[in-house]
Amino acid sequence: MSSQAELYEVIEDYYGWFLIVIKGDIVKVIRKELNWFIIEKDGKVGKVPAQNLRPYSTHTPQQSQSLIARLKQSEILDQTEEVSVTPFEEDVKYEDFEIDHKFFGGAMGKTFLVKYKPSGELYVMKRGLKWFDLFGPSLKELICIQSLNTRVWELFAQIILAVNFMHSVGVIHRDIKPENIFIMEDGSARLGDFGLSLALNDKYYATRAGTRNYMGPEVLMQGKMYFSSDIYALGIVIYEFLTGKHPFMAQQQDQDIVSNIKQGKYADIPEWIPADLSKLIFKMIDIV
């Protein structure tokens, strides 16, 4: 494991929940782990798969040290400023943005990774209902402020309490996914979009509904949803919060993800995730 700052070039895009890097970006690696590097980009720190980076050698050693010094100075300036989320001051139009990547959508609207053409900066755009707070703090921005693992524990505790309350009154959510978890002004999490929720009453299962990529194998193969189906979906969400990737991710996306879910073929939980959190996720998405 290395702790000396080095410059690396991004050779493959990585769309994490907490840090986005694009091919060609030059980033500072502040710590190396087996499969993941902890990097700094634009004053923000996050984890990126080691395979997405390569040593940056275009600069001479003197130039590289100068660039690292400037990055450190930028960090100091960032620490003196308060973190805030503000809307665009100038008028912007939909055509000012170029859609780069579509995330999984839902009943509350569709979510996209977009590039603002005038500046080239990346944003997450949600096309939702009129009352949706477009300028509220995003999950990504809030988590970057604090320790990742601590913040995920906080969010998990709040979400699982909401799920527990629903289950205690006999209601199953049926569509738990990142797009249906909302971050409030005070930083707390809220579970939303109850359009597919259903009271089980005297039944012990509900018919299938929701987003396939967050359904358990028993749901996909039998068409039945149980209280445990919500827990399974939340396990996938927590994994995504931590790694920026779906645990059953495949090359061809949707259909292969479904196939992996049915077969129980999920990616290894990264070693940097604490053992207790790793064990929790494993229990939530492992169907015996």
CSV table of C-alpha atoms in Angstrom, one decimal, residues 4-236:
chain,number,residue,atom,x,y,z
A,4,GLN,CA,2.8,9.1,-1.6
A,5,ALA,CA,0.8,11.3,-3.9
A,6,GLU,CA,1.3,10.5,-7.6
A,7,LEU,CA,-0.3,11.7,-10.8
A,8,TYR,CA,-2.4,9.2,-12.8
A,9,GLU,CA,-4.3,9.4,-16.1
A,10,VAL,CA,-7.9,8.0,-16.4
A,11,ILE,CA,-8.0,5.5,-19.2
A,12,GLU,CA,-11.6,4.5,-18.8
A,13,ASP,CA,-14.7,6.5,-17.6
A,14,TYR,CA,-15.9,5.6,-14.1
A,15,TYR,CA,-19.4,6.8,-13.1
A,16,GLY,CA,-19.3,6.4,-9.4
A,17,TRP,CA,-22.0,7.7,-7.0
A,18,PHE,CA,-19.5,9.7,-5.2
A,19,LEU,CA,-16.9,10.7,-7.8
A,20,ILE,CA,-17.0,10.8,-11.6
A,21,VAL,CA,-13.8,10.6,-13.7
A,22,ILE,CA,-13.6,10.8,-17.4
A,23,LYS,CA,-11.0,9.3,-19.8
A,24,GLY,CA,-8.2,11.7,-20.1
A,25,ASP,CA,-8.6,13.3,-16.7
A,26,ILE,CA,-5.4,13.7,-14.7
A,27,VAL,CA,-5.9,12.9,-11.0
A,28,LYS,CA,-3.8,12.6,-7.9
A,29,VAL,CA,-3.6,9.2,-6.3
A,30,ILE,CA,-3.2,9.6,-2.6
A,31,ARG,CA,-3.4,5.9,-1.6
A,32,LYS,CA,-3.2,2.6,-3.4
A,33,GLU,CA,-5.1,-0.5,-2.4
A,34,LEU,CA,-5.2,-3.9,-4.0
A,35,ASN,CA,-7.9,-3.2,-6.6
A,36,TRP,CA,-8.9,0.4,-5.8
A,37,PHE,CA,-7.0,3.7,-5.7
A,38,ILE,CA,-8.1,6.6,-3.5
A,39,ILE,CA,-7.8,9.7,-5.6
A,40,GLU,CA,-8.3,13.4,-5.4
A,41,LYS,CA,-10.0,15.3,-8.2
A,42,ASP,CA,-11.2,19.0,-8.1
A,43,GLY,CA,-10.8,19.0,-4.3
A,44,LYS,CA,-13.0,15.8,-3.9
A,45,VAL,CA,-11.7,12.4,-2.7
A,46,GLY,CA,-13.1,9.1,-3.8
A,47,LYS,CA,-12.3,5.5,-4.8
A,48,VAL,CA,-11.7,4.5,-8.4
A,49,PRO,CA,-10.9,1.0,-9.8
A,50,ALA,CA,-7.1,0.6,-10.2
A,51,GLN,CA,-7.7,-0.8,-13.7
A,52,ASN,CA,-9.2,2.5,-14.8
A,53,LEU,CA,-5.9,4.4,-14.2
A,54,ARG,CA,-2.3,4.4,-15.5
A,55,PRO,CA,0.7,6.4,-14.4
A,56,TYR,CA,0.9,9.9,-16.0
A,57,SER,CA,4.4,10.4,-17.4
A,58,THR,CA,4.0,13.3,-19.8
A,59,HIS,CA,5.3,15.8,-17.3
A,60,THR,CA,8.9,16.0,-16.1
A,61,PRO,CA,9.3,15.2,-12.4
A,62,GLN,CA,9.6,19.0,-11.7
A,63,GLN,CA,6.4,19.7,-13.5
A,64,SER,CA,4.6,16.9,-11.8
A,65,GLN,CA,5.7,18.2,-8.4
A,66,SER,CA,4.5,21.7,-9.4
A,67,LEU,CA,1.1,20.3,-10.4
A,68,ILE,CA,0.8,18.3,-7.1
A,69,ALA,CA,1.6,21.5,-5.2
A,70,ARG,CA,-1.1,23.4,-7.1
A,71,LEU,CA,-3.6,20.6,-6.2
A,72,LYS,CA,-2.6,20.8,-2.6
A,73,GLN,CA,-3.2,24.6,-2.7
A,74,SER,CA,-6.6,24.0,-4.2
A,75,GLU,CA,-7.4,21.6,-1.4
A,76,ILE,CA,-6.5,24.3,1.2
A,77,LEU,CA,-8.8,26.8,-0.6
A,78,ASP,CA,-11.6,24.3,-0.8
A,79,GLN,CA,-11.4,23.6,3.0
A,80,THR,CA,-11.9,27.3,3.7
A,81,GLU,CA,-15.1,27.5,1.7
A,82,GLU,CA,-18.4,26.3,2.9
A,83,VAL,CA,-20.0,23.5,0.9
A,84,SER,CA,-23.2,24.7,-0.8
A,85,VAL,CA,-25.5,23.6,-3.5
A,86,THR,CA,-26.8,26.4,-5.7
A,87,PRO,CA,-28.8,26.6,-8.9
A,88,PHE,CA,-27.4,28.0,-12.1
A,89,GLU,CA,-27.3,31.8,-11.9
A,90,GLU,CA,-27.7,32.2,-15.7
A,91,ASP,CA,-30.7,31.0,-17.6
A,92,VAL,CA,-30.1,27.5,-19.0
A,93,LYS,CA,-32.0,25.5,-21.5
A,94,TYR,CA,-32.4,21.8,-22.0
A,95,GLU,CA,-30.5,22.0,-25.3
A,96,ASP,CA,-27.5,23.4,-23.3
A,97,PHE,CA,-26.9,19.9,-22.1
A,98,GLU,CA,-25.7,16.8,-23.8
A,99,ILE,CA,-26.9,13.4,-22.4
A,100,ASP,CA,-23.9,11.2,-21.7
A,101,HIS,CA,-25.5,8.3,-19.7
A,102,LYS,CA,-29.0,7.3,-18.6
A,103,PHE,CA,-29.4,5.8,-15.2
A,104,PHE,CA,-32.3,3.5,-14.3
A,105,GLY,CA,-35.5,5.4,-14.4
A,106,GLY,CA,-38.7,5.1,-12.3
A,107,ALA,CA,-42.2,6.5,-11.7
A,108,MET,CA,-40.8,9.7,-10.2
A,109,GLY,CA,-38.9,10.6,-13.4
A,110,LYS,CA,-35.8,9.7,-15.3
A,111,THR,CA,-32.2,10.4,-14.3
A,112,PHE,CA,-29.3,11.3,-16.6
A,113,LEU,CA,-25.6,12.1,-16.5
A,114,VAL,CA,-25.3,15.2,-18.6
A,115,LYS,CA,-22.6,17.5,-19.8
A,116,TYR,CA,-23.1,21.3,-19.8
A,117,LYS,CA,-21.9,22.3,-23.2
A,118,PRO,CA,-20.6,25.8,-22.5
A,119,SER,CA,-18.2,24.5,-19.7
A,120,GLY,CA,-17.9,20.8,-20.3
A,121,GLU,CA,-18.9,20.1,-16.6
A,122,LEU,CA,-20.8,17.0,-15.7
A,123,TYR,CA,-24.1,17.1,-13.8
A,124,VAL,CA,-26.8,14.7,-12.8
A,125,MET,CA,-30.2,15.8,-14.3
A,126,LYS,CA,-33.5,14.4,-13.1
A,127,ARG,CA,-36.6,14.9,-15.2
A,128,GLY,CA,-39.3,14.7,-12.6
A,129,LEU,CA,-42.6,16.0,-11.4
A,130,LYS,CA,-43.2,19.7,-11.1
A,131,TRP,CA,-43.0,19.8,-7.4
A,132,PHE,CA,-39.7,17.9,-7.3
A,133,ASP,CA,-36.9,20.0,-5.7
A,134,LEU,CA,-34.4,20.2,-8.6
A,135,PHE,CA,-31.9,22.2,-6.6
A,136,GLY,CA,-31.8,20.2,-3.4
A,137,PRO,CA,-28.5,18.6,-2.3
A,138,SER,CA,-27.7,15.3,-4.1
A,139,LEU,CA,-26.7,12.1,-2.5
A,140,LYS,CA,-23.3,12.3,-4.2
A,141,GLU,CA,-22.5,15.8,-3.0
A,142,LEU,CA,-23.5,15.0,0.6
A,143,ILE,CA,-21.5,11.8,0.8
A,144,CYS,CA,-18.3,13.5,-0.6
A,145,ILE,CA,-18.4,15.8,2.5
A,146,GLN,CA,-18.1,13.1,5.1
A,147,SER,CA,-16.4,9.7,5.6
A,148,LEU,CA,-18.0,7.4,3.0
A,149,ASN,CA,-18.5,4.5,5.3
A,150,THR,CA,-19.9,6.6,8.1
A,151,ARG,CA,-22.3,8.4,5.8
A,152,VAL,CA,-23.6,5.1,4.2
A,153,TRP,CA,-24.2,3.7,7.7
A,154,GLU,CA,-26.3,6.8,8.5
A,155,LEU,CA,-28.3,6.6,5.3
A,156,PHE,CA,-28.8,2.8,5.7
A,157,ALA,CA,-30.1,3.2,9.3
A,158,GLN,CA,-32.7,5.9,8.1
A,159,ILE,CA,-33.9,3.9,5.1
A,160,ILE,CA,-34.2,0.6,7.0
A,161,LEU,CA,-36.2,2.3,9.7
A,162,ALA,CA,-38.6,3.5,7.0
A,163,VAL,CA,-38.8,0.0,5.4
A,164,ASN,CA,-39.3,-1.6,8.9
A,165,PHE,CA,-42.2,0.8,9.6
A,166,MET,CA,-43.9,-0.1,6.2
A,167,HIS,CA,-43.5,-3.8,6.9
A,168,SER,CA,-44.8,-3.5,10.4
A,169,VAL,CA,-48.1,-2.2,9.0
A,170,GLY,CA,-48.2,-4.9,6.3
A,171,VAL,CA,-47.1,-2.8,3.4
A,172,ILE,CA,-44.4,-3.8,0.8
A,173,HIS,CA,-42.7,-1.0,-1.2
A,174,ARG,CA,-41.8,-3.1,-4.3
A,175,ASP,CA,-39.6,-0.5,-6.0
A,176,ILE,CA,-36.6,0.3,-3.7
A,177,LYS,CA,-33.8,1.8,-5.8
A,178,PRO,CA,-31.5,4.8,-5.7
A,179,GLU,CA,-33.9,7.0,-7.6
A,180,ASN,CA,-36.5,6.5,-4.9
A,181,ILE,CA,-34.3,7.6,-2.0
A,182,PHE,CA,-34.4,11.4,-1.5
A,183,ILE,CA,-32.0,13.5,0.5
A,184,MET,CA,-33.6,16.3,2.5
A,185,GLU,CA,-32.2,19.8,3.2
A,186,ASP,CA,-30.9,18.6,6.6
A,187,GLY,CA,-29.0,15.7,5.0
A,188,SER,CA,-31.4,13.0,6.2
A,189,ALA,CA,-32.7,10.3,3.8
A,190,ARG,CA,-36.3,9.7,2.9
A,191,LEU,CA,-37.8,6.7,1.1
A,192,GLY,CA,-40.3,7.8,-1.5
A,193,ASP,CA,-42.3,6.9,-4.6
A,194,PHE,CA,-45.0,4.7,-3.1
A,195,GLY,CA,-46.9,4.3,-6.4
A,196,LEU,CA,-46.2,0.6,-6.5
A,197,SER,CA,-46.6,-0.1,-2.7
A,198,LEU,CA,-49.1,-2.7,-1.7
A,199,ALA,CA,-50.8,-3.8,1.5
A,200,LEU,CA,-50.4,-7.6,1.8
A,201,ASN,CA,-53.3,-7.9,4.2
A,202,ASP,CA,-53.9,-11.6,4.7
A,203,LYS,CA,-51.5,-12.6,1.8
A,204,TYR,CA,-47.9,-13.5,2.4
A,205,TYR,CA,-46.7,-12.3,-1.1
A,206,ALA,CA,-47.5,-9.7,-3.7
A,207,THR,CA,-47.4,-9.9,-7.5
A,208,ARG,CA,-44.3,-8.7,-9.2
A,209,ALA,CA,-43.8,-4.9,-9.8
A,210,GLY,CA,-41.0,-2.4,-9.9
A,211,THR,CA,-37.6,-2.3,-11.6
A,212,ARG,CA,-36.1,-5.7,-12.7
A,213,ASN,CA,-32.5,-4.8,-11.8
A,214,TYR,CA,-33.5,-4.5,-8.2
A,215,MET,CA,-35.6,-7.7,-8.0
A,216,GLY,CA,-34.4,-10.9,-6.3
A,217,PRO,CA,-34.2,-14.2,-8.2
A,218,GLU,CA,-37.4,-15.6,-6.6
A,219,VAL,CA,-39.2,-12.5,-7.9
A,220,LEU,CA,-37.9,-12.8,-11.5
A,221,MET,CA,-38.5,-16.5,-11.7
A,222,GLN,CA,-41.8,-16.9,-9.7
A,223,GLY,CA,-43.3,-13.5,-10.1
A,224,LYS,CA,-43.9,-13.2,-6.4
A,225,MET,CA,-42.7,-10.5,-4.0
A,226,TYR,CA,-42.2,-10.8,-0.2
A,227,PHE,CA,-41.1,-8.4,2.5
A,228,SER,CA,-37.7,-9.9,2.0
A,229,SER,CA,-37.8,-8.6,-1.6
A,230,ASP,CA,-37.5,-5.0,-0.2
A,231,ILE,CA,-34.5,-6.0,1.9
A,232,TYR,CA,-32.8,-7.6,-1.2
A,233,ALA,CA,-33.3,-4.4,-3.2
A,234,LEU,CA,-31.9,-2.3,-0.4
A,235,GLY,CA,-28.8,-4.5,-0.2
A,236,ILE,CA,-28.2,-3.7,-3.9
